[in-house]
Structure formats: C-alpha cells, structure tokens
Coordinates of C-alpha atoms and ligand atoms in Angstrom, one line a residue:
M429 CA -7.2 -160.8 -41.7
K430 CA -6.2 -157.4 -43.1
T431 CA -8.5 -154.9 -44.7
L432 CA -7.4 -152.6 -47.7
R433 CA -9.2 -149.6 -48.9
G434 CA -8.7 -148.5 -52.4
I435 CA -10.9 -146.9 -55.1
P436 CA -14.0 -148.8 -56.4
A437 CA -13.3 -149.4 -60.1
S438 CA -15.2 -152.0 -61.4
P439 CA -18.4 -153.2 -59.8
G440 CA -18.8 -157.0 -58.5
I441 CA -17.2 -159.1 -55.9
A442 CA -14.5 -161.7 -56.4
L443 CA -12.9 -164.5 -53.9
G444 CA -9.9 -166.3 -54.7
P445 CA -6.2 -166.5 -54.7
A446 CA -3.9 -163.7 -55.8
L447 CA -1.5 -163.8 -58.5
I448 CA 1.2 -160.9 -58.4
Y449 CA 1.6 -159.7 -62.1
Q450 CA 4.9 -158.6 -63.0
P451 CA 5.4 -157.1 -66.7
P452 CA 7.2 -159.5 -68.8
T453 CA 10.9 -159.3 -68.3
L454 CA 13.5 -161.6 -70.1
Q455 CA 15.5 -163.6 -67.7
V456 CA 19.0 -164.0 -69.0
E457 CA 21.0 -166.9 -67.7
R458 CA 24.8 -166.5 -67.4
R459 CA 27.0 -169.4 -68.3
H460 CA 30.7 -170.5 -68.5
I461 CA 31.0 -171.6 -72.1
Q462 CA 33.6 -174.2 -73.6
D463 CA 33.6 -173.3 -77.2
P464 CA 34.3 -169.3 -77.7
G465 CA 34.6 -169.7 -81.5
A466 CA 30.9 -171.7 -81.6
E467 CA 29.5 -169.0 -79.4
G468 CA 31.2 -166.1 -81.6
E469 CA 29.2 -167.4 -84.5
R470 CA 25.8 -167.7 -82.8
F471 CA 26.1 -164.3 -82.0
T472 CA 27.1 -163.1 -85.3
Q473 CA 24.2 -165.0 -86.9
A474 CA 21.8 -163.7 -84.2
V475 CA 22.8 -160.2 -85.2
V476 CA 22.4 -161.0 -88.9
R477 CA 18.9 -162.1 -88.3
A478 CA 18.1 -159.3 -85.8
K479 CA 19.3 -156.8 -88.7
A480 CA 17.1 -158.5 -91.3
A481 CA 14.2 -158.2 -89.0
I482 CA 15.1 -154.4 -88.1
A483 CA 15.3 -153.9 -92.1
D484 CA 11.7 -155.6 -92.7
L485 CA 10.2 -153.2 -89.8
Q486 CA 11.9 -150.4 -91.4
A487 CA 10.3 -151.1 -94.5
Q488 CA 6.7 -151.6 -93.2
A489 CA 7.0 -148.4 -91.0
T490 CA 7.9 -146.3 -94.2
A491 CA 4.9 -147.6 -95.8
R492 CA 2.6 -147.1 -92.8
L493 CA 4.2 -143.9 -91.2
G494 CA 6.4 -142.2 -93.9
P495 CA 10.2 -142.3 -94.0
G496 CA 10.7 -139.6 -91.1
E497 CA 9.1 -141.8 -88.6
A498 CA 10.8 -144.8 -89.9
A499 CA 14.4 -143.4 -89.7
I500 CA 14.5 -144.6 -86.3
F501 CA 14.9 -148.4 -87.2
E502 CA 17.7 -147.1 -89.3
A503 CA 19.4 -145.9 -86.3
H504 CA 18.7 -149.0 -84.6
R505 CA 20.4 -151.2 -87.4
L506 CA 23.3 -149.2 -87.5
F507 CA 23.7 -149.8 -83.6
L508 CA 24.3 -153.3 -84.8
E509 CA 27.1 -152.1 -86.8
D510 CA 29.2 -150.3 -84.3
P511 CA 32.6 -151.9 -83.8
V512 CA 32.8 -150.5 -80.2
L513 CA 29.7 -152.4 -79.4
L514 CA 30.3 -155.6 -81.3
D515 CA 34.2 -156.0 -80.1
K516 CA 32.9 -155.5 -76.5
V517 CA 30.9 -158.5 -76.8
R518 CA 33.2 -160.6 -78.6
Q519 CA 35.8 -159.8 -76.0
R520 CA 33.5 -160.9 -73.3
I521 CA 32.7 -164.3 -75.4
A522 CA 36.6 -165.0 -75.7
E523 CA 36.5 -164.6 -71.6
R524 CA 33.9 -167.5 -72.0
V525 CA 31.1 -165.6 -71.5
N526 CA 27.7 -166.9 -73.1
A527 CA 26.5 -164.4 -75.8
E528 CA 23.4 -163.5 -73.9
A529 CA 25.3 -162.3 -71.0
A530 CA 28.1 -160.7 -72.9
L531 CA 25.6 -158.6 -75.0
L532 CA 23.6 -157.7 -71.8
D533 CA 27.2 -156.6 -70.2
A534 CA 28.6 -154.6 -73.3
L535 CA 24.9 -153.2 -73.7
E536 CA 24.7 -151.8 -70.3
G537 CA 27.8 -150.2 -70.3
Y538 CA 27.0 -148.6 -73.6
A539 CA 23.3 -147.4 -72.3
Q540 CA 24.5 -146.3 -68.7
A541 CA 27.4 -144.0 -70.6
L542 CA 24.3 -142.5 -72.7
A543 CA 22.2 -142.1 -70.0
S544 CA 24.5 -140.0 -67.7
L545 CA 24.9 -137.5 -70.6
P546 CA 23.2 -134.2 -69.7
D547 CA 21.4 -133.8 -73.1
E548 CA 17.8 -135.4 -73.6
T549 CA 18.6 -136.5 -77.0
F550 CA 21.5 -138.8 -75.7
R551 CA 19.3 -140.3 -73.0
Q552 CA 16.6 -141.2 -75.2
R553 CA 19.3 -143.1 -77.3
A554 CA 19.9 -145.0 -74.0
A555 CA 16.3 -146.7 -74.3
D556 CA 17.0 -147.4 -78.2
V557 CA 20.2 -149.3 -77.3
R558 CA 18.3 -151.3 -74.8
A559 CA 15.4 -151.7 -77.6
V560 CA 18.1 -153.2 -80.1
G561 CA 19.7 -155.4 -77.6
E562 CA 16.4 -157.2 -76.5
R563 CA 15.9 -157.8 -80.5
V564 CA 19.2 -159.7 -80.9
L565 CA 18.3 -161.5 -77.5
R566 CA 15.1 -162.3 -79.1
E567 CA 17.3 -164.1 -81.7
L568 CA 19.5 -165.7 -79.1
M569 CA 16.7 -166.9 -77.2
P570 CA 13.8 -167.7 -79.3
A571 CA 11.7 -170.2 -76.9
N572 CA 11.8 -167.5 -74.2
W573 CA 9.7 -164.9 -76.0
G574 CA 6.0 -164.8 -76.5
P575 CA 3.4 -162.4 -75.7
A576 CA 2.9 -161.3 -72.0
Q577 CA 2.1 -164.3 -70.2
L578 CA 0.5 -164.3 -67.0
G579 CA 1.3 -167.9 -66.3
L580 CA -2.5 -168.5 -65.3
N581 CA -3.8 -172.1 -65.2
S582 CA -6.5 -171.5 -62.7
P583 CA -8.7 -168.2 -62.3
R584 CA -7.0 -166.1 -60.0
I585 CA -7.2 -162.2 -58.7
V586 CA -4.4 -160.4 -60.6
V587 CA -2.6 -158.0 -58.4
A588 CA -0.3 -155.4 -60.1
R589 CA 1.5 -152.0 -59.3
D590 CA -0.1 -150.7 -62.2
L591 CA -1.7 -151.8 -65.6
T592 CA -1.4 -150.2 -69.2
P593 CA -4.2 -150.9 -71.9
A594 CA -1.7 -153.2 -73.5
D595 CA -0.9 -155.7 -70.4
T596 CA -4.7 -155.8 -69.7
I597 CA -5.6 -156.5 -73.2
Q598 CA -3.1 -159.3 -73.6
M599 CA -4.6 -160.9 -70.6
D600 CA -7.2 -163.9 -70.9
P601 CA -10.4 -162.7 -68.9
S602 CA -11.8 -166.2 -68.4
Q603 CA -8.9 -166.9 -66.0
I604 CA -9.1 -163.2 -64.2
L605 CA -11.5 -163.1 -61.3
G606 CA -10.6 -159.8 -60.5
L607 CA -8.1 -156.8 -60.7
V608 CA -6.3 -155.0 -58.0
T609 CA -3.7 -152.2 -58.4
A610 CA -1.7 -149.8 -56.4
L611 CA -2.0 -146.9 -58.9
G612 CA -5.0 -145.9 -61.3
G613 CA -8.4 -144.7 -60.6
P614 CA -12.0 -145.5 -62.1
T615 CA -11.4 -143.9 -65.3
S616 CA -7.8 -145.0 -65.7
H617 CA -7.9 -147.6 -69.0
A618 CA -7.6 -150.1 -67.2
A619 CA -10.4 -149.7 -64.7
I620 CA -12.4 -148.9 -68.0
L621 CA -11.2 -152.3 -69.9
A622 CA -12.2 -154.1 -66.5
R623 CA -15.6 -152.8 -66.7
G624 CA -16.1 -153.6 -70.1
L625 CA -15.3 -157.3 -69.3
G626 CA -17.4 -157.5 -66.3
I627 CA -14.3 -158.0 -64.4
P628 CA -14.6 -156.3 -60.6
A629 CA -11.6 -154.3 -59.9
V630 CA -10.1 -152.1 -56.7
M631 CA -7.5 -149.6 -57.9
G632 CA -5.0 -147.0 -56.2
L633 CA -4.7 -149.0 -53.2
G634 CA -1.3 -147.5 -52.6
E635 CA 2.3 -149.1 -53.0
E636 CA 2.4 -149.9 -49.3
A637 CA -1.0 -151.7 -49.2
L638 CA -0.2 -153.8 -52.1
A639 CA 3.1 -155.0 -50.4
E640 CA 1.1 -157.0 -48.1
I641 CA -0.4 -159.4 -50.6
S642 CA 1.4 -162.3 -51.5
S643 CA 0.8 -164.5 -54.5
S644 CA -1.6 -167.2 -53.8
G645 CA -2.7 -165.3 -50.6
E646 CA -6.9 -165.9 -50.5
L647 CA -8.4 -162.6 -51.3
V648 CA -11.9 -161.1 -51.2
L649 CA -12.2 -158.0 -53.3
D650 CA -15.3 -155.7 -53.5
G651 CA -15.3 -153.7 -56.6
T652 CA -18.5 -151.8 -55.4
E653 CA -16.9 -150.6 -52.3
G654 CA -13.2 -150.4 -53.3
V655 CA -12.3 -153.1 -50.5
V656 CA -9.9 -155.9 -50.5
L657 CA -9.7 -158.4 -47.8
I658 CA -6.7 -160.5 -47.2
D659 CA -7.1 -164.0 -45.5
A660 CA -10.6 -163.4 -44.6
D661 CA -12.1 -166.2 -42.4
A662 CA -15.2 -168.3 -43.6
A663 CA -17.5 -166.1 -41.4
T664 CA -16.4 -163.0 -43.1
R665 CA -16.5 -164.7 -46.5
E666 CA -20.0 -165.7 -46.2
P667 CA -21.8 -162.3 -47.0
Y668 CA -20.0 -161.5 -49.7
L669 CA -20.5 -164.9 -51.4
R670 CA -24.3 -164.3 -50.9
Q671 CA -23.7 -160.5 -52.4
R672 CA -21.9 -162.3 -55.3
E673 CA -24.6 -164.3 -56.1
R674 CA -26.9 -161.6 -55.9
F675 CA -25.1 -159.2 -58.0
I676 CA -24.9 -161.9 -60.8
A677 CA -28.6 -162.9 -60.7
D678 CA -29.6 -158.8 -60.7
R679 CA -27.4 -158.6 -64.0
E680 CA -29.0 -161.6 -65.3
Q681 CA -32.5 -160.3 -64.6
H682 CA -31.7 -156.9 -66.2
R683 CA -30.0 -158.9 -69.2
A684 CA -33.2 -160.3 -69.9
E685 CA -34.9 -157.0 -70.4
A686 CA -31.9 -155.6 -72.3
L687 CA -33.5 -155.5 -75.8
L688 CA -36.5 -153.2 -74.4
P689 CA -35.9 -149.8 -75.4
A690 CA -34.7 -146.8 -73.2
Q691 CA -37.7 -144.9 -73.3
T692 CA -38.7 -142.6 -70.4
R693 CA -42.2 -143.1 -69.1
D694 CA -43.4 -139.6 -70.9
G695 CA -42.1 -140.9 -74.2
R696 CA -38.6 -139.5 -74.6
R697 CA -36.3 -142.2 -76.3
I698 CA -32.3 -142.1 -75.2
E699 CA -30.1 -143.9 -77.6
I700 CA -28.0 -146.5 -75.5
G701 CA -24.7 -147.0 -77.3
A702 CA -21.8 -149.3 -76.3
N703 CA -18.1 -148.3 -75.5
V704 CA -16.2 -151.2 -77.2
G705 CA -12.3 -151.8 -77.2
D706 CA -12.1 -154.9 -79.6
V707 CA -13.6 -156.7 -82.3
E708 CA -14.7 -159.5 -79.7
S709 CA -16.5 -157.1 -77.4
A710 CA -17.9 -155.1 -80.3
V711 CA -19.6 -158.2 -81.5
E712 CA -20.3 -159.4 -78.0
A713 CA -22.2 -156.0 -77.2
L714 CA -25.1 -156.6 -79.1
S715 CA -26.6 -159.1 -76.4
W716 CA -26.0 -156.6 -73.7
G717 CA -29.0 -154.5 -75.6
A718 CA -26.8 -151.6 -77.2
D719 CA -28.6 -149.7 -79.7
G720 CA -25.3 -149.1 -81.2
I721 CA -21.7 -148.5 -80.7
G722 CA -21.2 -145.1 -79.3
L723 CA -17.6 -145.4 -78.9
L724 CA -15.2 -147.6 -80.5
R725 CA -12.1 -146.9 -79.0
S726 CA -9.9 -147.8 -82.0
E727 CA -6.5 -148.0 -80.0
F728 CA -6.7 -151.8 -79.8
L729 CA -5.8 -151.9 -83.4
Y730 CA -2.6 -149.9 -82.5
L731 CA -1.6 -151.5 -78.9
R732 CA -1.4 -155.0 -80.1
S733 CA 1.4 -155.1 -82.5
E734 CA 4.7 -153.8 -83.1
L735 CA 4.0 -151.8 -85.9
P736 CA 0.7 -149.5 -86.7
P737 CA -1.5 -151.7 -88.7
S738 CA -1.8 -151.6 -92.2
E739 CA -4.9 -150.1 -94.0
A740 CA -6.1 -153.3 -95.3
E741 CA -5.8 -154.9 -91.5
Q742 CA -7.6 -152.0 -90.5
V743 CA -10.7 -152.5 -93.0
Q744 CA -10.7 -156.2 -92.1
A745 CA -11.5 -155.5 -88.5
Y746 CA -14.1 -152.8 -88.9
R747 CA -15.8 -154.9 -91.3
E748 CA -16.0 -157.7 -88.8
I749 CA -17.8 -155.3 -86.4
T750 CA -20.2 -153.9 -89.3
K751 CA -20.9 -157.4 -89.9
A752 CA -22.3 -158.0 -86.7
W753 CA -24.1 -154.7 -86.3
G754 CA -25.5 -154.2 -89.8
E755 CA -27.0 -150.6 -90.1
R756 CA -27.0 -149.8 -86.5
P757 CA -24.9 -146.6 -85.9
M758 CA -21.2 -147.2 -85.0
V759 CA -19.1 -144.4 -83.8
I760 CA -15.3 -144.9 -84.7
R761 CA -13.1 -142.8 -82.8
T762 CA -9.8 -142.2 -84.6
L763 CA -6.7 -143.2 -82.5
D764 CA -6.5 -141.6 -79.2
I765 CA -3.2 -142.5 -78.0
G766 CA -0.6 -141.1 -75.2
A767 CA -0.8 -140.2 -71.6
D768 CA -1.7 -143.5 -69.9
K769 CA -2.1 -145.2 -73.4
P770 CA 1.6 -145.3 -74.7
L771 CA 2.1 -147.1 -78.0
P772 CA 5.0 -149.3 -78.2
W773 CA 6.4 -148.3 -81.6
L774 CA 5.9 -144.5 -81.5
R775 CA 8.8 -142.7 -79.9
L776 CA 7.1 -139.7 -78.3
G777 CA 9.8 -138.8 -76.0
Q778 CA 9.5 -137.5 -72.6
E779 CA 7.0 -134.9 -71.8
A780 CA 6.7 -133.2 -68.3
N781 CA 2.7 -133.3 -68.4
P782 CA 1.6 -136.4 -70.9
F783 CA -2.1 -135.7 -70.1
L784 CA -1.6 -132.0 -71.5
G785 CA 0.8 -133.2 -74.1
T786 CA 0.6 -134.9 -77.4
R787 CA -2.5 -137.0 -77.1
G788 CA -5.4 -137.6 -79.0
L789 CA -6.1 -135.6 -82.1
R790 CA -2.8 -133.6 -81.8
L791 CA -0.8 -136.6 -82.0
S792 CA -2.8 -137.8 -85.1
L793 CA -2.2 -134.1 -86.5
Q794 CA 1.5 -134.5 -85.7
Y795 CA 1.7 -137.8 -87.7
P796 CA -0.9 -137.3 -90.6
H797 CA 0.2 -140.6 -92.3
L798 CA -1.3 -142.5 -89.3
L799 CA -4.5 -140.5 -89.4
K800 CA -4.8 -140.8 -93.0
T801 CA -4.3 -144.5 -93.0
Q802 CA -7.2 -144.9 -90.7
L803 CA -9.3 -142.6 -92.5
R804 CA -9.0 -144.2 -95.7
A805 CA -9.6 -147.6 -93.6
I806 CA -13.0 -146.5 -92.4
L807 CA -14.1 -144.9 -95.6
R808 CA -13.4 -148.3 -97.4
I809 CA -15.7 -150.3 -94.9
G810 CA -18.4 -149.9 -97.4
A811 CA -21.8 -148.6 -98.0
G812 CA -24.7 -149.8 -96.6
Y813 CA -23.7 -149.1 -93.0
N814 CA -24.4 -146.2 -90.4
V815 CA -20.6 -145.6 -89.7
K816 CA -19.7 -142.3 -88.1
I817 CA -16.2 -140.9 -87.6
M818 CA -15.2 -139.1 -84.1
F819 CA -12.1 -137.1 -83.5
P820 CA -10.7 -137.2 -79.7
M821 CA -9.6 -134.2 -77.8
V822 CA -10.6 -131.7 -80.1
A823 CA -9.3 -128.3 -78.1
T824 CA -9.9 -125.7 -81.1
I825 CA -11.6 -125.1 -84.3
E826 CA -8.7 -125.3 -86.4
E827 CA -7.7 -128.8 -85.1
M828 CA -11.1 -129.9 -86.2
R829 CA -10.8 -128.4 -89.5
E830 CA -7.5 -129.9 -90.2
A831 CA -8.8 -133.3 -89.4
K832 CA -11.7 -132.8 -91.9
R833 CA -9.0 -131.3 -94.5
I834 CA -7.1 -135.0 -93.7
L835 CA -10.6 -136.8 -94.4
A836 CA -11.2 -135.0 -97.7
E837 CA -7.9 -135.7 -99.1
A838 CA -8.2 -139.5 -98.1
R839 CA -11.6 -139.4 -100.0
Q840 CA -10.3 -137.8 -102.7
E841 CA -7.1 -140.5 -102.9
L842 CA -9.8 -143.2 -102.8
Q843 CA -11.9 -141.8 -105.4
R844 CA -8.7 -141.4 -107.9
E845 CA -7.8 -145.0 -107.0
D846 CA -11.4 -146.2 -108.0
L847 CA -11.9 -147.8 -104.7
P848 CA -15.6 -148.1 -103.4
I849 CA -16.1 -145.6 -100.2
V850 CA -18.9 -144.9 -97.8
E851 CA -20.3 -141.5 -99.3
D852 CA -22.0 -140.1 -96.6
L853 CA -21.0 -140.2 -93.1
E854 CA -21.2 -138.3 -89.9
V855 CA -18.2 -136.7 -88.6
G856 CA -18.3 -135.6 -85.0
I857 CA -16.0 -134.7 -82.1
M858 CA -15.4 -135.6 -78.5
V859 CA -16.1 -132.8 -76.3
E860 CA -13.5 -133.5 -73.5
V861 CA -11.6 -130.5 -73.1
P862 CA -13.1 -127.6 -71.3
S863 CA -12.5 -125.1 -74.3
A864 CA -14.7 -127.3 -76.6
A865 CA -17.5 -127.3 -74.3
L866 CA -17.4 -123.6 -73.8
M867 CA -17.3 -123.2 -77.8
A868 CA -19.7 -125.9 -78.8
A869 CA -22.0 -123.5 -80.6
E870 CA -19.0 -122.5 -82.9
L871 CA -17.8 -126.1 -83.4
A872 CA -21.2 -127.3 -84.0
A873 CA -21.4 -125.5 -87.4
E874 CA -18.4 -127.9 -88.3
A875 CA -19.4 -131.1 -86.4
D876 CA -22.0 -133.2 -87.2
F877 CA -22.6 -134.6 -83.7
F878 CA -20.7 -134.3 -80.3
S879 CA -19.9 -137.0 -77.6
L880 CA -18.9 -135.9 -74.1
G881 CA -16.1 -137.6 -72.8
T882 CA -16.3 -137.0 -69.0
N883 CA -13.5 -138.9 -68.0
D884 CA -11.1 -136.6 -69.6
L885 CA -13.3 -133.5 -69.0
V886 CA -13.4 -133.5 -65.3
Q887 CA -9.9 -134.3 -65.2
Y888 CA -9.3 -130.9 -67.2
L889 CA -11.7 -129.2 -65.4
F890 CA -10.4 -129.7 -62.1
A891 CA -6.7 -129.9 -63.1
C892 CA -6.7 -133.4 -61.6
D893 CA -4.9 -136.2 -63.1
R894 CA -7.7 -139.2 -63.7
T895 CA -5.0 -141.9 -62.9
N896 CA -3.7 -140.1 -59.6
P897 CA -5.5 -141.6 -56.5
R898 CA -3.9 -138.8 -54.4
V899 CA -6.2 -136.2 -56.1
I900 CA -9.2 -138.5 -56.4
D901 CA -11.3 -136.2 -54.2
L902 CA -11.1 -133.4 -56.6
Y903 CA -12.3 -135.6 -59.5
Q904 CA -16.2 -134.8 -59.3
P905 CA -18.1 -135.8 -62.2
L906 CA -21.5 -135.0 -60.7
H907 CA -20.1 -131.1 -59.9
P908 CA -22.3 -128.5 -61.0
A909 CA -19.1 -127.3 -62.9
V910 CA -19.4 -130.2 -64.9
L911 CA -23.3 -130.3 -65.4
R912 CA -22.8 -126.6 -66.5
L913 CA -20.4 -127.4 -69.5
I914 CA -22.7 -130.4 -70.4
R915 CA -25.6 -127.9 -70.5
T916 CA -23.6 -125.4 -72.9
T917 CA -22.4 -128.3 -74.9
V918 CA -26.1 -129.3 -75.6
E919 CA -27.5 -125.8 -76.0
G920 CA -24.2 -125.2 -78.5
A921 CA -25.7 -128.4 -80.5
R922 CA -29.0 -127.5 -80.5
A923 CA -28.5 -124.3 -82.3
H924 CA -27.3 -126.0 -85.2
G925 CA -29.9 -129.0 -84.8
R926 CA -26.8 -131.3 -83.7
W927 CA -27.1 -134.6 -81.6
V928 CA -25.0 -135.0 -78.5
G929 CA -24.1 -138.1 -76.6
L930 CA -21.7 -139.0 -73.5
C931 CA -19.6 -141.5 -73.6
G932 CA -17.6 -140.9 -70.4
E933 CA -17.6 -143.5 -67.6
L934 CA -20.3 -141.2 -65.9
A935 CA -23.0 -142.6 -68.5
G936 CA -23.2 -146.0 -66.9
V937 CA -23.4 -144.7 -63.4
P938 CA -26.9 -145.1 -61.9
E939 CA -27.3 -142.2 -60.0
A940 CA -26.0 -139.8 -62.6
I941 CA -28.6 -141.1 -65.3
P942 CA -31.8 -139.0 -64.4
I943 CA -29.4 -135.9 -64.3
L944 CA -27.9 -136.5 -67.7
V945 CA -31.3 -137.4 -69.3
G946 CA -32.7 -134.1 -67.7
L947 CA -29.6 -132.1 -69.4
G948 CA -31.1 -133.3 -72.8
L949 CA -28.4 -135.7 -73.9
D950 CA -29.5 -138.0 -76.9
E951 CA -27.2 -141.0 -76.3
L952 CA -25.6 -142.4 -73.4
S953 CA -22.6 -144.9 -74.4
M954 CA -21.1 -147.2 -71.7
N955 CA -19.3 -150.4 -70.9
P956 CA -21.6 -152.9 -72.1
P957 CA -22.4 -155.0 -68.9
S958 CA -24.2 -151.4 -67.5
I959 CA -26.6 -151.0 -70.3
P960 CA -29.3 -153.3 -69.2
Q961 CA -29.5 -151.7 -65.7
A962 CA -29.0 -148.1 -67.6
K963 CA -32.0 -149.0 -69.7
A964 CA -33.9 -149.9 -66.9
I965 CA -33.4 -146.6 -65.2
V966 CA -34.1 -144.6 -68.1
R967 CA -37.6 -146.4 -68.4
S968 CA -38.3 -145.8 -65.0
L969 CA -37.8 -142.1 -65.4
S970 CA -40.2 -139.1 -66.4
Y971 CA -38.3 -136.9 -68.8
V972 CA -40.2 -133.7 -67.5
E973 CA -39.1 -134.8 -63.8
A974 CA -35.5 -135.3 -64.9
Q975 CA -35.6 -132.1 -66.6
S976 CA -36.6 -130.3 -63.3
L977 CA -33.9 -132.2 -61.3
A978 CA -31.3 -131.1 -63.7
E979 CA -32.3 -127.4 -63.7
R980 CA -32.1 -127.5 -59.8
A981 CA -28.7 -129.4 -59.9
L982 CA -27.5 -126.7 -62.1
Q983 CA -28.1 -124.1 -59.4
L984 CA -26.1 -125.9 -56.8
S985 CA -22.5 -125.1 -55.5
S986 CA -21.1 -128.6 -54.9
E987 CA -21.1 -132.1 -56.0
L988 CA -22.0 -133.1 -52.2
E989 CA -25.1 -131.0 -52.8
V990 CA -25.7 -132.6 -56.2
R991 CA -25.7 -136.1 -54.8
G992 CA -27.9 -135.1 -51.8
L993 CA -30.4 -133.8 -54.3
I994 CA -30.3 -137.2 -56.1
A995 CA -30.1 -139.3 -53.1
S996 CA -33.5 -137.6 -51.7
L997 CA -35.1 -137.8 -55.1
F998 CA -34.0 -141.3 -56.1
P999 CA -33.1 -143.2 -52.9
D1000 CA -33.0 -146.4 -54.7
L1001 CA -30.3 -145.6 -57.3
A1002 CA -27.6 -144.2 -54.9
Q1003 CA -27.4 -147.8 -53.4
L1004 CA -27.1 -149.3 -56.9
H1005 CA -23.5 -149.6 -58.7
Ligands
LIG1290 C1 -13.5 -139.9 -71.9 O1 -12.4 -138.9 -71.9 O2 -14.3 -139.7 -71.5 C2 -13.3 -140.9 -73.3 C3 -14.7 -141.4 -73.2 O3 -12.2 -141.2 -73.5 P1 -11.1 -142.1 -72.9 O4 -11.5 -142.7 -71.5 O5 -10.8 -143.3 -73.7 O6 -10.0 -141.0 -72.9
LIG1291 MG1 -10.7 -139.3 -73.3

C-alpha cells in the first residue's frame, strides 16, 4: 500500500478504481494508400468543407464579437488557400501517404518553422496553423470527434495532471466517484466545481506522486484530509467505508433541516446563497435550502461552445433559472474569464502573469461587444424577478463606471428596440482585489452591493497563486489581514447603506462562519452541498458572541492564532469539514 498526501479540495470519502484522464487528442493513423487521385480528391473536399465551416464561424463571430475579433477566422481561411501548404500535402499524397498523415506532416513543418521565429506574433501563428489543421482533420475523420469523452462505463476516481473548468464541465458527474490532480489547490476552479457537485477531491499531489497511480488501480480518497491510498488492504479500507457512510448520513440529516432560515439565536438573519455554475445545478440548488443565488458564474455559457453564446441563447439560459427561482434573489456575475479559466475561442495571447493580466472585468472592458451582449441578455430576462448584476475583479472606480456606462447603453438600445426589460435592478461588484476593499467607502457610492471574493482576495493579498500547491502555506484565508479587509469593506458599505455578501469558498468553511457572521456580513454564498450545514451553524450562534470573536480575531497577528482562538471557543467546528 502507498499513501500520497495532497491538498484537501472537496470533502468526502471515495473508494474505487482509478481512471487516468488524458485531455482528448486525436489519434491519426498513417496508411499506405492505393489511389492517390481519389485521396487527393478526398483532401480537396475536406478543405472545401473546412473553409465553409470557418466562414460560418466568422459570420457568427462578427455578429457576436464584432469584426475586429472575427478577423482571426479570415486568417484561418487564408491558410487553407496557401499554395505552399496545399502543394506540400498533395506531394505527400502522391507519395501514397493518406490525406490525414500528409496534412499532419505538412502542418508540422509549417508550424515548427513559425514557432522557431523570435517574434511572438509569429509564434502565436503556429497555434493558428495547428487549429486550422485540426479543423480539416475533423472533416477527414468525422467519426472520431465528439465532446471530450472520459470513456467511463462504470464509476471511477478520475486522476489527472490538471483539469480546466472546460474539462470538468464536460464530465458526467454520476460516473465520477472522486477527483485527484497533480496540480491545483482548494480554490482552483476544478476544486470549486467538484465541491458544487459534492464529489470528493484531493488536489496538488505533485507530478511524481501522481505517476504512482495506474489506471484501474484501487484507490481510497479522503477529500477531507487530502489523502490518497493506493492498493489499501481490506483492514485499512474498513474505517474509510464507515466514515463514508457517516459523512453521507450527516449530510442527509442537515439536508432535512435545510429549509429552515439561517438566523442566530439572538435574531440576526443571514441570507444563505448558492454559488452555481450552470442551469442544472442552479435549479437543483433550491433543494439544498439556498435563500437565493448569491453567485451565478456565467462562464458556463461561454466555456462549452466554440463561439460566444448569442444574446438569445443567454436569455433562454437565464430564464430557465429564474423560472425555478421565482422572486428569490439571483446575482448574475458577468463573464469572469482568463487566468485558470481560458476561453477556447478568445485568443488572449501569452501573458507572463495571467492572474495579474487580462481577466474578469478588464477582459470584458477590452471586448465591450461581449459585455454588452451579456448585459442585454440579463436586462431581457423580464420583469417580476429579483435579478442583480455583479461585475468581477473590479480594481478601480473607473472600471466600475465604464461597466455601468455600457449597461446604460445596453438599456437604451433595448428601449429603442422596444424590447421589454428589467427596469430596476441592483448593480454590485465583487470585492476580490485588495484595492477595492480599501476603497470600499468610495466604491459603495456607485455600487448597490458588494460580494467579497476571498478566493482571489487572498491570492492577491499574499501574492500567492491560488492554483500553485507550492505556495499553499501562504494562502491564509483566516489571516487577520484578510479579516481586516473584510471589516473595511463592511464599514465602507454601511456608510452608504449597502449590503455585503461573501461568495469565496471561505463562506462554506464551518470554522470560518462565526467570524464571518461576527464581521457583519449580510449574506454568505457557497457551493450548494455546504448550505445545510452552514445554516445549522448560523442557527447555533449568538450574534453578540460572534461579534466579540471577530473583534478579538482582528487584533491577532497570524492565522494560526485566529484558528487557535476559534478552536478554543468552537471546538466542534474545527472537526467539521
Ligand atoms: C472569488 O474569487 O472568491 C470568487 C468567488 O470568484 P472565482 O472563484 O470564480 O474567481
Ligand atoms: Mg474571483
């Protein structure tokens, strides 16, 4: 038996066989062909179809993104008219190589030549050449393409080097017992998705450790402790099986009381929201007892397709959610992409520090077409719902003003078009950049509410990448520095009568809840499976005692001391996960 240690990323226990996940790549077969004439014709037809498909994408991208962004598709189409490339393929086919392999040979030479050039623009072109090649291959081998397939026919523990949100979103959760990754940490987006789905996960095991796991090998995964056991014997597995049963039973028991409100013993009501990332989980979150949707990560609309979603598609998705939630609050966060959430269809180019680069609202402001379409779709959801808009990653007041200006434009356009729109809706921001927390009083003059995004706030405060297991020790969400920023944000909001929520992963961490309540937050929004327990914890608290705990914690000098203080006052909470 072998024991591997990683970072606890999603609580719960899983036992079962492993499946090593490789992101989908296409296997191209190399064949000797008999009839170069027919093969040449097959290639020509594939190029014609690929060009038509690219032209189609270009037309859609022009409508949705604007002509500037769509120009890349024009470049892609022109590659397929380049005589140097086409002659090279035909020459290989004449040498009796099948069209797929001939294309790969020609493209590889072309892409390598570009990749070796010193200029960054040319290096990026190499990626374009590969993308175009892939498109022609799709036409040559249509049967081999489909959505990312895991090949699961029985439930397994999925083991991967890393998982992007796009990888994770395409997996069938009913077939996944648990997730294990070499990279990533508790606030990486794959971990957040795992918690939302209630799938136990251990992340950040390291590449070497991961190499020890083979496909089909039996694993025990403890997502609460961050431990993975390989080939454990029956005696070792036994307590894990019992723990698993207890975990599930506890969860069910809390769930039975999930619809009771989260009100402290002395009468302070805390709104408990759900963080959701797609239509299905948004609808399901109701049954976990959420008072509303505190964070709708609208990225799901953008990650699944090859192109940005149209306004009509977005309106339809939002309406499906509002249909289920009626008049309960629903905070739609505008597109928050970049860094560990790349978009397949938006070429951002290389950035040395993506987490400090073009992401969140800055990306939307650089692509105002995208933001405008989304805002129009939100406004078009219709009257009678309690929809709110939230902008992510705001660092300065000018960004907030610019986003609101685009919102006003969207509103005017819709009015001119005589389309019915939501008249009155709150517009808030995520506070996840330290500058925004420090300037909360000024921002509160412009924002109707704040939601603290501690996942990012902590990484920016301690200058430690939230997905890098090597700096995980510096990632300290309960550090007094974080608590002081939360306090500053709450005070800034109060000065203008605004409400403040917190939608980072910290909101669902049992031992954090008393301090968060004591700091004066009005709302806590979390992954749905954490809601019943969080509500039960709030109901067990006294607000006055929580306030005095927060006051004491604010005076301390390290996270260790804060955790010690919590453990001394709430010994039971530290045991819960
Ligand atoms: C956060 O940063 O805390 C947050 C909720 O946003 P995300 O995790 O999607 O970056
Ligand atoms: Mg964030």
